Tab-separated table of C-alpha atoms in Angstrom:
chain	number	residue	atom	x	y	z
W	1	MET	CA	-86.294	5.962	31.435
W	2	LEU	CA	-86.823	3.711	28.429
W	3	GLU	CA	-85.589	0.217	29.180
W	4	TYR	CA	-84.988	-2.837	27.045
W	5	ASP	CA	-82.707	-5.877	27.214
W	6	TRP	CA	-80.359	-4.753	24.417
W	7	GLU	CA	-77.617	-7.200	25.430
W	8	ASN	CA	-79.841	-10.142	24.445
W	9	SER	CA	-81.637	-8.566	21.483
W	10	VAL	CA	-80.877	-10.464	18.272
W	11	GLY	CA	-82.658	-7.698	16.348
W	12	HIS	CA	-80.364	-5.089	17.886
W	13	TRP	CA	-77.260	-7.127	17.053
W	14	VAL	CA	-78.366	-7.498	13.431
W	15	CYS	CA	-79.442	-3.855	13.027
W	16	ALA	CA	-76.332	-2.413	14.654
W	17	THR	CA	-74.090	-4.626	12.514
W	18	SER	CA	-76.027	-3.786	9.349
W	19	HIS	CA	-75.801	-0.094	10.177
W	20	ALA	CA	-72.025	-0.318	10.640
W	21	MET	CA	-71.631	-2.203	7.338
W	22	ARG	CA	-73.831	0.293	5.478
W	23	ARG	CA	-71.983	3.259	6.959
W	24	ALA	CA	-68.571	1.831	6.022
W	25	LEU	CA	-69.756	1.023	2.488
W	26	SER	CA	-71.425	4.408	2.128
W	27	ASP	CA	-68.205	6.178	3.163
W	28	CYS	CA	-66.203	4.181	0.615
W	29	LEU	CA	-68.782	4.738	-2.143
W	30	THR	CA	-68.827	8.484	-1.469
W	31	ASP	CA	-65.126	8.548	-2.283
W	32	GLU	CA	-66.043	6.973	-5.642
W	33	GLY	CA	-68.802	9.499	-6.393
W	34	MET	CA	-71.718	7.191	-5.635
W	35	THR	CA	-74.400	7.109	-2.952
W	36	PHE	CA	-75.425	4.011	-1.058
W	37	ARG	CA	-78.907	4.146	-2.693
W	38	GLN	CA	-77.332	4.292	-6.156
W	39	TRP	CA	-75.234	1.267	-5.256
W	40	GLU	CA	-78.373	-0.570	-4.103
W	41	VAL	CA	-80.095	0.152	-7.424
W	42	LEU	CA	-77.134	-1.161	-9.426
W	43	ALA	CA	-76.794	-4.149	-7.075
W	44	TRP	CA	-80.414	-5.204	-7.641
W	45	LEU	CA	-80.064	-4.667	-11.392
W	46	SER	CA	-76.942	-6.847	-11.357
W	47	VAL	CA	-78.948	-9.614	-9.661
W	48	LYS	CA	-82.215	-9.418	-11.566
W	49	GLY	CA	-81.448	-7.592	-14.807
W	50	GLY	CA	-83.974	-5.049	-16.055
W	51	MET	CA	-86.632	-4.110	-13.524
W	52	SER	CA	-89.555	-1.741	-13.341
W	53	GLN	CA	-89.494	1.168	-10.935
W	54	ALA	CA	-92.159	-0.545	-8.813
W	55	GLU	CA	-90.068	-3.732	-8.609
W	56	LEU	CA	-86.980	-1.730	-7.618
W	57	SER	CA	-88.985	0.132	-5.003
W	58	ASP	CA	-90.156	-3.177	-3.548
W	59	CYS	CA	-86.643	-4.663	-3.497
W	60	LEU	CA	-85.197	-1.533	-1.887
W	61	GLY	CA	-88.013	-1.327	0.636
W	62	ILE	CA	-88.605	2.367	-0.049
W	63	GLU	CA	-91.491	4.390	-1.435
W	64	PRO	CA	-91.765	4.702	-5.238
W	65	HIS	CA	-91.482	8.505	-5.127
W	66	THR	CA	-88.166	8.182	-3.264
W	67	VAL	CA	-86.862	5.794	-5.932
W	68	THR	CA	-87.910	8.283	-8.623
W	69	GLY	CA	-85.362	10.868	-7.457
W	70	VAL	CA	-82.546	8.333	-7.260
W	71	LEU	CA	-83.341	6.968	-10.724
W	72	ARG	CA	-83.598	10.459	-12.255
W	73	ARG	CA	-80.137	11.377	-11.011
W	74	MET	CA	-78.691	8.077	-12.223
W	75	GLU	CA	-80.361	8.502	-15.615
W	76	ARG	CA	-79.096	12.108	-15.817
W	77	ASP	CA	-75.554	10.855	-15.118
W	78	GLY	CA	-75.874	8.235	-17.860
W	79	TRP	CA	-75.835	5.217	-15.523
W	80	LEU	CA	-79.348	3.995	-16.351
W	81	GLU	CA	-81.732	3.885	-19.268
W	82	ARG	CA	-85.434	3.185	-19.464
W	83	ARG	CA	-86.792	0.835	-22.098
W	84	CYS	CA	-90.336	-0.182	-22.906
W	85	CYS	CA	-91.222	-3.562	-21.482
W	86	GLU	CA	-91.586	-6.085	-24.297
W	87	THR	CA	-94.543	-7.812	-22.630
W	88	ASP	CA	-96.341	-4.719	-21.262
W	89	ARG	CA	-95.927	-1.496	-23.249
W	90	ARG	CA	-97.408	0.520	-20.362
W	91	LYS	CA	-94.365	-0.316	-18.263
W	92	ASN	CA	-90.783	0.874	-18.540
W	93	GLN	CA	-87.909	-1.257	-17.421
W	94	ILE	CA	-84.687	0.154	-16.044
W	95	PHE	CA	-81.301	-1.140	-17.196
W	96	PRO	CA	-77.718	-0.155	-16.380
W	97	THR	CA	-75.759	1.459	-19.230
W	98	GLU	CA	-72.198	0.836	-20.348
W	99	LYS	CA	-71.199	4.011	-18.490
W	100	SER	CA	-72.364	2.437	-15.224
W	101	GLU	CA	-69.951	-0.481	-15.634
W	102	ALA	CA	-66.913	1.609	-14.643
W	103	VAL	CA	-68.783	2.994	-11.644
W	104	TRP	CA	-69.952	-0.496	-10.719
W	105	SER	CA	-66.384	-1.852	-10.891
W	106	ARG	CA	-65.244	0.791	-8.406
W	107	ALA	CA	-68.263	0.045	-6.194
W	108	VAL	CA	-67.445	-3.674	-6.203
W	109	ALA	CA	-63.893	-2.817	-5.123
W	110	CYS	CA	-65.417	-0.831	-2.225
W	111	CYS	CA	-67.559	-3.831	-1.300
W	112	HIS	CA	-64.488	-6.049	-1.205
W	113	ARG	CA	-62.561	-3.585	0.979
W	114	VAL	CA	-65.459	-3.262	3.428
W	115	ARG	CA	-66.016	-7.015	3.504
W	116	ASP	CA	-62.306	-7.635	4.120
W	117	GLN	CA	-62.373	-5.144	7.000
W	118	ALA	CA	-65.590	-6.607	8.426
W	119	VAL	CA	-64.384	-10.216	8.512
W	120	GLN	CA	-60.954	-9.590	10.033
W	121	GLY	CA	-60.337	-12.149	12.748
W	122	ILE	CA	-63.247	-14.363	11.670
W	123	SER	CA	-62.411	-17.822	10.348
W	124	ALA	CA	-63.900	-19.335	7.201
W	125	GLU	CA	-65.752	-21.852	9.389
W	126	GLU	CA	-67.220	-19.054	11.519
W	127	LEU	CA	-68.369	-17.263	8.356
W	128	VAL	CA	-70.078	-20.403	7.095
W	129	GLN	CA	-71.847	-20.779	10.447
W	130	PHE	CA	-72.768	-17.084	10.446
W	131	LYS	CA	-74.327	-17.465	7.003
W	132	LYS	CA	-76.332	-20.483	8.203
W	133	THR	CA	-77.497	-18.562	11.268
W	134	CYS	CA	-78.615	-15.598	9.148
W	135	GLU	CA	-80.424	-17.930	6.731
W	136	THR	CA	-82.226	-19.600	9.642
W	137	ILE	CA	-83.302	-16.259	11.109
W	138	ARG	CA	-84.574	-15.105	7.689
W	139	SER	CA	-86.461	-18.330	7.044
W	140	ASN	CA	-88.029	-18.114	10.504
W	141	LEU	CA	-89.282	-14.601	9.777
W	142	VAL	CA	-89.985	-14.384	6.049
W	143	LYS	CA	-91.886	-16.607	3.700
W	144	GLU	CA	-89.673	-17.080	0.694
W	145	ASP	CA	-90.860	-15.358	-2.451
W	146	ALA	CA	-89.429	-14.381	-5.795
W	147	SER	CA	-87.998	-11.098	-4.476
W	148	ASP	CA	-85.832	-12.825	-1.852
W	149	VAL	CA	-82.676	-13.187	-3.935
W	150	GLU	CA	-79.278	-13.769	-2.427
W	151	LEU	CA	-76.107	-12.236	-3.775
W	152	THR	CA	-73.233	-14.623	-3.239
W	153	VAL	CA	-69.558	-13.739	-2.970
W	154	GLN	CA	-66.594	-15.975	-2.379
W	155	ILE	CA	-64.488	-15.817	0.775
W	156	GLU	CA	-61.739	-18.409	0.855
W	157	ASP	CA	-63.709	-20.603	-1.560
W	158	GLU	CA	-66.776	-20.657	0.711
W	159	PRO	CA	-69.944	-18.917	-0.543
W	160	VAL	CA	-71.024	-16.201	1.883
W	161	ASP	CA	-74.344	-14.344	1.641
W	162	ALA	CA	-73.859	-10.670	0.748
W	163	THR	CA	-77.450	-9.604	0.150
W	164	PRO	CA	-77.555	-5.811	-0.100
W	165	ALA	CA	-78.736	-4.797	3.329
């Protein structure tokens, strides 16, 4: 039998919680006609603005060919457009369109509903401490670079990390 000390595994706690959050958000987004991957693309574009496909692939942590399919569907649906990069004509940059704004607004509403459900029974002080704990774990494991961008949302006037993960 495979054995491991799951009760004391910080990695397991984080992964199981992330999985539950992703599943809840994915279920809500499906009701709005959007996949979780499409939400991730729009989320990163909302943080960084126009990005190349390679940059998006890196931020999403998935292979470029996997991103290609997601981007094609989003472009087909009128949510994205490709533009030549002003500094490197060999590169295209991806931008959200006006049509994506309505979809994004519904997705943000989903995010708020899931967040509200997730933090039930947790005080503002506990959320602030949770954010600090997560930041400490990340800084212990990852050297900060330009792709480590935090999305910040407000909960009871306290900024809480909501990085898409």
